[in-house]
């Protein structure tokens, strides 16, 4: 059965800290891995990764994929209170090419 | 550009009652998804539409859930009758494939509470 596992499930840090969120996956017919940020309700797209070893960056956020070890990390440097959210990882694959989501990591950034 | 629109935002009903959710995708997005997200879990796909055709409804509990996307634009998801375990956030997403890359955009969701 396809699955995506995220760790930790929750994390509390202080402003200015750097955090690393982990995502491992077992997805048949794997195509890509996506990261979303979920504040309140709607997940918003952060990154899509298809190739190993190529880092994607957007401001203080960056992500990389390792297709050999089947995992991805999301880094956030110099965290701010506005980074507080649930970060969802999803693998695209399976027989229909749908997204399989992990449970998410709940990040709380304290001032 | 308007994002994915969903209504209502919140719904409280008693068990055994019917309920319906509505979604209007981003203009031009052919693919529409309905997800269910339980507390502390990631979204789980219920059904995927390509235009007006349901191409994957394998995860939809068909004894009580139904969906339609007439004319291939907006969509409704219905539960009849609702059960206590249906309490969750129901998310709609739409996507467009550009250059072989698909990105899903989510709506704000409908939070359902079944009492």
PDB file of C-alpha atoms in Angstrom:
ATOM      1  CA  UNK A   1       0.000   0.000   0.000  1.00  0.00           C
ATOM      2  CA  UNK A   2       1.309   3.443  -0.907  1.00  0.00           C
ATOM      3  CA  UNK A   3       2.199   5.587   2.072  1.00  0.00           C
ATOM      4  CA  UNK A   4       3.904   8.829   3.031  1.00  0.00           C
ATOM      5  CA  UNK A   5       5.304   9.277   6.522  1.00  0.00           C
ATOM      6  CA  UNK A   6       6.247  12.633   7.966  1.00  0.00           C
ATOM      7  CA  UNK A   7       8.304  13.397  11.032  1.00  0.00           C
ATOM      8  CA  UNK A   8       8.153  14.900  13.485  1.00  0.00           C
ATOM      9  CA  UNK A   9       4.378  15.169  13.808  1.00  0.00           C
ATOM     10  CA  UNK A  10       4.755  18.385  15.758  1.00  0.00           C
ATOM     11  CA  UNK A  11       7.557  20.781  16.497  1.00  0.00           C
ATOM     12  CA  UNK A  12       7.873  23.898  18.622  1.00  0.00           C
ATOM     13  CA  UNK A  13      10.717  26.330  17.977  1.00  0.00           C
ATOM     14  CA  UNK A  14      11.581  29.952  18.650  1.00  0.00           C
ATOM     15  CA  UNK A  15      11.842  32.704  16.085  1.00  0.00           C
ATOM     16  CA  UNK A  16      15.164  32.640  14.318  1.00  0.00           C
ATOM     17  CA  UNK A  17      15.641  28.888  14.655  1.00  0.00           C
ATOM     18  CA  UNK A  18      16.240  26.654  11.646  1.00  0.00           C
ATOM     19  CA  UNK A  19      14.003  23.616  11.242  1.00  0.00           C
ATOM     20  CA  UNK A  20      14.120  20.500   9.103  1.00  0.00           C
ATOM     21  CA  UNK A  21      10.968  18.579   8.318  1.00  0.00           C
ATOM     22  CA  UNK A  22      11.204  15.023   7.079  1.00  0.00           C
ATOM     23  CA  UNK A  23       9.159  13.039   4.608  1.00  0.00           C
ATOM     24  CA  UNK A  24       9.672   9.427   3.591  1.00  0.00           C
ATOM     25  CA  UNK A  25       7.589   7.728   0.965  1.00  0.00           C
ATOM     26  CA  UNK A  26       6.680   4.378  -0.491  1.00  0.00           C
ATOM     27  CA  UNK A  27       4.722   5.181  -3.611  1.00  0.00           C
ATOM     28  CA  UNK A  28       4.368   2.895  -6.592  1.00  0.00           C
ATOM     29  CA  UNK A  29       4.936   4.476  -9.990  1.00  0.00           C
ATOM     30  CA  UNK A  30       6.400   7.469  -8.208  1.00  0.00           C
ATOM     31  CA  UNK A  31       6.349  10.664 -10.261  1.00  0.00           C
ATOM     32  CA  UNK A  32       6.982  13.564  -7.931  1.00  0.00           C
ATOM     33  CA  UNK A  33       6.925  14.788  -4.362  1.00  0.00           C
ATOM     34  CA  UNK A  34       5.110  17.915  -3.289  1.00  0.00           C
ATOM     35  CA  UNK A  35       5.170  20.095  -0.199  1.00  0.00           C
ATOM     36  CA  UNK A  36       2.211  22.176   0.935  1.00  0.00           C
ATOM     37  CA  UNK A  37       1.729  24.650   3.770  1.00  0.00           C
ATOM     38  CA  UNK A  38      -1.648  24.508   5.501  1.00  0.00           C
ATOM     39  CA  UNK A  39      -2.759  27.451   7.585  1.00  0.00           C
ATOM     40  CA  UNK A  40      -6.300  27.269   8.868  1.00  0.00           C
ATOM     41  CA  UNK A  41      -7.744  25.281   5.982  1.00  0.00           C
ATOM     42  CA  UNK A  42      -6.500  25.486   2.381  1.00  0.00           C
ATOM     43  CA  UNK A  43      -3.135  23.841   1.677  1.00  0.00           C
ATOM     44  CA  UNK A  44      -0.981  26.156  -0.405  1.00  0.00           C
ATOM     45  CA  UNK A  45       1.641  24.819  -2.781  1.00  0.00           C
ATOM     46  CA  UNK A  46       5.305  25.211  -1.866  1.00  0.00           C
ATOM     47  CA  UNK A  47       7.459  22.906  -3.968  1.00  0.00           C
ATOM     48  CA  UNK A  48       7.318  20.068  -6.417  1.00  0.00           C
ATOM     49  CA  UNK A  49      10.369  17.810  -6.663  1.00  0.00           C
ATOM     50  CA  UNK A  50      10.990  15.279  -9.391  1.00  0.00           C
ATOM     51  CA  UNK A  51      14.763  14.873  -9.541  1.00  0.00           C
ATOM     52  CA  UNK A  52      17.166  13.737  -6.858  1.00  0.00           C
ATOM     53  CA  UNK A  53      19.711  16.121  -5.425  1.00  0.00           C
ATOM     54  CA  UNK A  54      18.392  19.310  -6.946  1.00  0.00           C
ATOM     55  CA  UNK A  55      17.504  21.806  -4.252  1.00  0.00           C
ATOM     56  CA  UNK A  56      14.533  24.055  -4.741  1.00  0.00           C
ATOM     57  CA  UNK A  57      14.476  27.354  -2.886  1.00  0.00           C
ATOM     58  CA  UNK A  58      11.915  29.995  -2.185  1.00  0.00           C
ATOM     59  CA  UNK A  59      13.082  32.659   0.227  1.00  0.00           C
ATOM     60  CA  UNK A  60      13.856  31.028   3.558  1.00  0.00           C
ATOM     61  CA  UNK A  61      12.375  27.693   2.478  1.00  0.00           C
ATOM     62  CA  UNK A  62      14.224  25.014   0.593  1.00  0.00           C
ATOM     63  CA  UNK A  63      13.616  21.378  -0.222  1.00  0.00           C
ATOM     64  CA  UNK A  64      15.444  18.448  -1.715  1.00  0.00           C
ATOM     65  CA  UNK A  65      14.538  14.947  -2.819  1.00  0.00           C
ATOM     66  CA  UNK A  66      16.495  11.695  -2.535  1.00  0.00           C
ATOM     67  CA  UNK A  67      14.910   9.119  -4.829  1.00  0.00           C
ATOM     68  CA  UNK A  68      17.368   6.418  -3.832  1.00  0.00           C
ATOM     69  CA  UNK A  69      16.559   6.635  -0.123  1.00  0.00           C
ATOM     70  CA  UNK A  70      12.934   7.643  -0.796  1.00  0.00           C
ATOM     71  CA  UNK A  71      12.793  10.771   1.293  1.00  0.00           C
ATOM     72  CA  UNK A  72      12.625  14.506   1.133  1.00  0.00           C
ATOM     73  CA  UNK A  73      13.357  17.302   3.568  1.00  0.00           C
ATOM     74  CA  UNK A  74      11.947  20.772   3.889  1.00  0.00           C
ATOM     75  CA  UNK A  75      14.203  23.345   5.534  1.00  0.00           C
ATOM     76  CA  UNK A  76      13.091  26.647   6.958  1.00  0.00           C
ATOM     77  CA  UNK A  77      15.796  29.053   8.084  1.00  0.00           C
ATOM     78  CA  UNK A  78      15.378  32.049  10.383  1.00  0.00           C
ATOM     79  CA  UNK A  79      11.853  30.963  11.271  1.00  0.00           C
ATOM     80  CA  UNK A  80       9.152  33.559  11.884  1.00  0.00           C
ATOM     81  CA  UNK A  81       5.840  33.300  13.704  1.00  0.00           C
ATOM     82  CA  UNK A  82       4.150  33.414  10.308  1.00  0.00           C
ATOM     83  CA  UNK A  83       5.750  30.082   9.489  1.00  0.00           C
ATOM     84  CA  UNK A  84       3.488  28.433  12.056  1.00  0.00           C
ATOM     85  CA  UNK A  85       1.362  25.981  10.101  1.00  0.00           C
ATOM     86  CA  UNK A  86       0.958  22.357   9.191  1.00  0.00           C
ATOM     87  CA  UNK A  87       3.378  21.287   6.488  1.00  0.00           C
ATOM     88  CA  UNK A  88       2.077  18.504   4.272  1.00  0.00           C
ATOM     89  CA  UNK A  89       4.152  16.217   2.112  1.00  0.00           C
ATOM     90  CA  UNK A  90       2.540  14.287  -0.742  1.00  0.00           C
ATOM     91  CA  UNK A  91       3.821  11.735  -3.213  1.00  0.00           C
ATOM     92  CA  UNK A  92       2.296  11.534  -6.658  1.00  0.00           C
ATOM     93  CA  UNK A  93       2.036   8.043  -8.046  1.00  0.00           C
ATOM     94  CA  UNK A  94      -0.026   4.907  -7.721  1.00  0.00           C
ATOM     95  CA  UNK A  95      -2.144   3.515 -10.501  1.00  0.00           C
ATOM     96  CA  UNK A  96      -3.941   6.816 -11.096  1.00  0.00           C
ATOM     97  CA  UNK A  97      -1.184   9.329 -10.493  1.00  0.00           C
ATOM     98  CA  UNK A  98      -2.994  10.802  -7.509  1.00  0.00           C
ATOM     99  CA  UNK A  99      -1.464  12.524  -4.496  1.00  0.00           C
ATOM    100  CA  UNK A 100      -0.898  10.458  -1.359  1.00  0.00           C
ATOM    101  CA  UNK A 101      -0.522  12.759   1.631  1.00  0.00           C
ATOM    102  CA  UNK A 102       1.321  12.296   4.886  1.00  0.00           C
ATOM    103  CA  UNK A 103      -0.230  13.307   8.182  1.00  0.00           C
ATOM    104  CA  UNK A 104       1.675  16.556   8.219  1.00  0.00           C
ATOM    105  CA  UNK A 105       4.075  18.237  10.616  1.00  0.00           C
ATOM    106  CA  UNK A 106       2.569  20.900  12.839  1.00  0.00           C
ATOM    107  CA  UNK A 107       5.140  23.657  13.289  1.00  0.00           C
ATOM    108  CA  UNK A 108       4.702  26.256  15.991  1.00  0.00           C
ATOM    109  CA  UNK A 109       7.103  29.189  16.032  1.00  0.00           C
ATOM    110  CA  UNK A 110       7.156  31.093  19.319  1.00  0.00           C
ATOM    111  CA  UNK A 111       8.203  34.754  19.476  1.00  0.00           C
TER     112      UNK A 111
ATOM    113  CA  UNK B   1      -7.523  35.590 -10.371  1.00  0.00           C
ATOM    114  CA  UNK B   2     -10.100  33.952  -8.119  1.00  0.00           C
ATOM    115  CA  UNK B   3      -9.048  30.766  -6.431  1.00  0.00           C
ATOM    116  CA  UNK B   4     -11.073  27.644  -5.786  1.00  0.00           C
ATOM    117  CA  UNK B   5     -14.357  28.601  -4.156  1.00  0.00           C
ATOM    118  CA  UNK B   6     -16.201  26.341  -1.756  1.00  0.00           C
ATOM    119  CA  UNK B   7     -19.400  26.689   0.170  1.00  0.00           C
ATOM    120  CA  UNK B   8     -20.555  26.509   2.815  1.00  0.00           C
ATOM    121  CA  UNK B   9     -17.488  27.089   4.973  1.00  0.00           C
ATOM    122  CA  UNK B  10     -19.069  25.382   7.961  1.00  0.00           C
ATOM    123  CA  UNK B  11     -21.942  22.974   8.357  1.00  0.00           C
ATOM    124  CA  UNK B  12     -23.416  21.397  11.454  1.00  0.00           C
ATOM    125  CA  UNK B  13     -26.012  18.683  11.014  1.00  0.00           C
ATOM    126  CA  UNK B  14     -27.499  15.828  12.957  1.00  0.00           C
ATOM    127  CA  UNK B  15     -26.655  12.281  11.986  1.00  0.00           C
ATOM    128  CA  UNK B  16     -28.826  10.700   9.341  1.00  0.00           C
ATOM    129  CA  UNK B  17     -29.424  14.092   7.717  1.00  0.00           C
ATOM    130  CA  UNK B  18     -28.254  14.804   4.168  1.00  0.00           C
ATOM    131  CA  UNK B  19     -25.623  17.421   3.385  1.00  0.00           C
ATOM    132  CA  UNK B  20     -24.152  18.871   0.205  1.00  0.00           C
ATOM    133  CA  UNK B  21     -20.985  20.785  -0.549  1.00  0.00           C
ATOM    134  CA  UNK B  22     -20.306  22.959  -3.558  1.00  0.00           C
ATOM    135  CA  UNK B  23     -17.066  23.739  -5.347  1.00  0.00           C
ATOM    136  CA  UNK B  24     -16.215  26.119  -8.161  1.00  0.00           C
ATOM    137  CA  UNK B  25     -12.727  25.452  -9.530  1.00  0.00           C
ATOM    138  CA  UNK B  26     -10.290  27.936 -10.979  1.00  0.00           C
ATOM    139  CA  UNK B  27     -11.402  28.968 -14.439  1.00  0.00           C
ATOM    140  CA  UNK B  28      -9.910  26.767 -17.111  1.00  0.00           C
ATOM    141  CA  UNK B  29      -8.889  23.964 -14.762  1.00  0.00           C
ATOM    142  CA  UNK B  30     -10.137  20.714 -16.224  1.00  0.00           C
ATOM    143  CA  UNK B  31      -9.285  18.487 -13.284  1.00  0.00           C
ATOM    144  CA  UNK B  32     -11.236  18.689 -10.049  1.00  0.00           C
ATOM    145  CA  UNK B  33     -10.651  16.755  -6.840  1.00  0.00           C
ATOM    146  CA  UNK B  34     -12.606  16.190  -3.659  1.00  0.00           C
ATOM    147  CA  UNK B  35     -10.614  15.297  -0.566  1.00  0.00           C
ATOM    148  CA  UNK B  36     -11.572  14.536   3.013  1.00  0.00           C
ATOM    149  CA  UNK B  37      -9.253  15.592   5.796  1.00  0.00           C
ATOM    150  CA  UNK B  38      -9.781  14.192   9.268  1.00  0.00           C
ATOM    151  CA  UNK B  39      -8.274  15.907  12.279  1.00  0.00           C
ATOM    152  CA  UNK B  40      -4.560  15.270  12.493  1.00  0.00           C
ATOM    153  CA  UNK B  41      -4.439  13.581   9.109  1.00  0.00           C
ATOM    154  CA  UNK B  42      -3.508  14.557   5.606  1.00  0.00           C
ATOM    155  CA  UNK B  43      -6.131  14.953   2.873  1.00  0.00           C
ATOM    156  CA  UNK B  44      -7.449  11.709   1.405  1.00  0.00           C
ATOM    157  CA  UNK B  45      -8.772  11.614  -2.130  1.00  0.00           C
ATOM    158  CA  UNK B  46     -12.451  10.851  -2.546  1.00  0.00           C
ATOM    159  CA  UNK B  47     -12.948  11.450  -6.263  1.00  0.00           C
ATOM    160  CA  UNK B  48     -11.199  12.980  -9.245  1.00  0.00           C
ATOM    161  CA  UNK B  49     -12.858  14.464 -12.311  1.00  0.00           C
ATOM    162  CA  UNK B  50     -11.412  15.153 -15.714  1.00  0.00           C
ATOM    163  CA  UNK B  51     -13.928  17.601 -17.151  1.00  0.00           C
ATOM    164  CA  UNK B  52     -17.312  15.992 -16.415  1.00  0.00           C
ATOM    165  CA  UNK B  53     -16.000  12.440 -16.162  1.00  0.00           C
ATOM    166  CA  UNK B  54     -15.211  10.822 -12.824  1.00  0.00           C
ATOM    167  CA  UNK B  55     -11.928   9.103 -13.674  1.00  0.00           C
ATOM    168  CA  UNK B  56     -11.148   7.863 -10.165  1.00  0.00           C
ATOM    169  CA  UNK B  57     -13.837   7.289  -7.571  1.00  0.00           C
ATOM    170  CA  UNK B  58     -12.303   4.189  -6.030  1.00  0.00           C
ATOM    171  CA  UNK B  59     -12.053   5.826  -2.588  1.00  0.00           C
ATOM    172  CA  UNK B  60     -15.578   7.244  -2.559  1.00  0.00           C
ATOM    173  CA  UNK B  61     -17.918   5.400  -0.140  1.00  0.00           C
ATOM    174  CA  UNK B  62     -20.655   4.950  -2.673  1.00  0.00           C
ATOM    175  CA  UNK B  63     -23.274   3.711  -0.257  1.00  0.00           C
ATOM    176  CA  UNK B  64     -23.718   7.213   1.122  1.00  0.00           C
ATOM    177  CA  UNK B  65     -21.536   9.561  -0.898  1.00  0.00           C
ATOM    178  CA  UNK B  66     -22.236  10.878  -4.374  1.00  0.00           C
ATOM    179  CA  UNK B  67     -20.716  13.570  -6.529  1.00  0.00           C
ATOM    180  CA  UNK B  68     -21.405  15.236  -9.806  1.00  0.00           C
ATOM    181  CA  UNK B  69     -19.739  17.708 -12.090  1.00  0.00           C
ATOM    182  CA  UNK B  70     -22.292  18.617 -14.684  1.00  0.00           C
ATOM    183  CA  UNK B  71     -20.937  20.661 -17.583  1.00  0.00           C
ATOM    184  CA  UNK B  72     -17.420  20.022 -16.357  1.00  0.00           C
ATOM    185  CA  UNK B  73     -17.148  23.163 -14.249  1.00  0.00           C
ATOM    186  CA  UNK B  74     -18.472  23.325 -10.715  1.00  0.00           C
ATOM    187  CA  UNK B  75     -19.134  20.251  -8.641  1.00  0.00           C
ATOM    188  CA  UNK B  76     -21.210  19.076  -5.718  1.00  0.00           C
ATOM    189  CA  UNK B  77     -20.447  16.393  -3.173  1.00  0.00           C
ATOM    190  CA  UNK B  78     -23.331  14.900  -1.240  1.00  0.00           C
ATOM    191  CA  UNK B  79     -23.595  12.683   1.804  1.00  0.00           C
ATOM    192  CA  UNK B  80     -26.865  10.950   2.553  1.00  0.00           C
ATOM    193  CA  UNK B  81     -27.340   9.969   5.278  1.00  0.00           C
ATOM    194  CA  UNK B  82     -24.483  11.516   7.257  1.00  0.00           C
ATOM    195  CA  UNK B  83     -22.822   9.567  10.061  1.00  0.00           C
ATOM    196  CA  UNK B  84     -20.846  10.768  13.063  1.00  0.00           C
ATOM    197  CA  UNK B  85     -17.621   9.586  11.427  1.00  0.00           C
ATOM    198  CA  UNK B  86     -18.166  11.904   8.472  1.00  0.00           C
ATOM    199  CA  UNK B  87     -17.149  14.895  10.578  1.00  0.00           C
ATOM    200  CA  UNK B  88     -14.123  16.289   8.761  1.00  0.00           C
ATOM    201  CA  UNK B  89     -12.967  19.056   6.464  1.00  0.00           C
ATOM    202  CA  UNK B  90     -13.940  18.484   2.834  1.00  0.00           C
ATOM    203  CA  UNK B  91     -11.461  20.064   0.474  1.00  0.00           C
ATOM    204  CA  UNK B  92     -11.904  20.736  -3.206  1.00  0.00           C
ATOM    205  CA  UNK B  93      -8.916  21.241  -5.473  1.00  0.00           C
ATOM    206  CA  UNK B  94      -8.453  21.949  -9.153  1.00  0.00           C
ATOM    207  CA  UNK B  95      -5.467  21.665 -11.406  1.00  0.00           C
ATOM    208  CA  UNK B  96      -4.120  22.404 -14.826  1.00  0.00           C
ATOM    209  CA  UNK B  97      -1.313  20.590 -16.580  1.00  0.00           C
ATOM    210  CA  UNK B  98       1.269  22.913 -18.110  1.00  0.00           C
ATOM    211  CA  UNK B  99       4.300  21.465 -19.826  1.00  0.00           C
ATOM    212  CA  UNK B 100       3.682  18.090 -18.251  1.00  0.00           C
ATOM    213  CA  UNK B 101       3.564  19.577 -14.755  1.00  0.00           C
ATOM    214  CA  UNK B 102       0.402  19.531 -12.683  1.00  0.00           C
ATOM    215  CA  UNK B 103      -0.118  21.740  -9.633  1.00  0.00           C
ATOM    216  CA  UNK B 104      -3.213  21.406  -7.485  1.00  0.00           C
ATOM    217  CA  UNK B 105      -4.790  24.472  -5.948  1.00  0.00           C
ATOM    218  CA  UNK B 106      -6.998  23.931  -2.937  1.00  0.00           C
ATOM    219  CA  UNK B 107     -10.095  25.702  -1.798  1.00  0.00           C
ATOM    220  CA  UNK B 108     -10.671  26.755   1.829  1.00  0.00           C
ATOM    221  CA  UNK B 109     -12.707  23.650   2.539  1.00  0.00           C
ATOM    222  CA  UNK B 110     -15.995  22.958   4.280  1.00  0.00           C
ATOM    223  CA  UNK B 111     -15.799  21.920   7.900  1.00  0.00           C
ATOM    224  CA  UNK B 112     -18.568  19.423   8.614  1.00  0.00           C
ATOM    225  CA  UNK B 113     -19.671  18.508  12.107  1.00  0.00           C
ATOM    226  CA  UNK B 114     -22.153  15.684  12.473  1.00  0.00           C
ATOM    227  CA  UNK B 115     -23.876  15.523  15.864  1.00  0.00           C
TER     228      UNK B 115
END
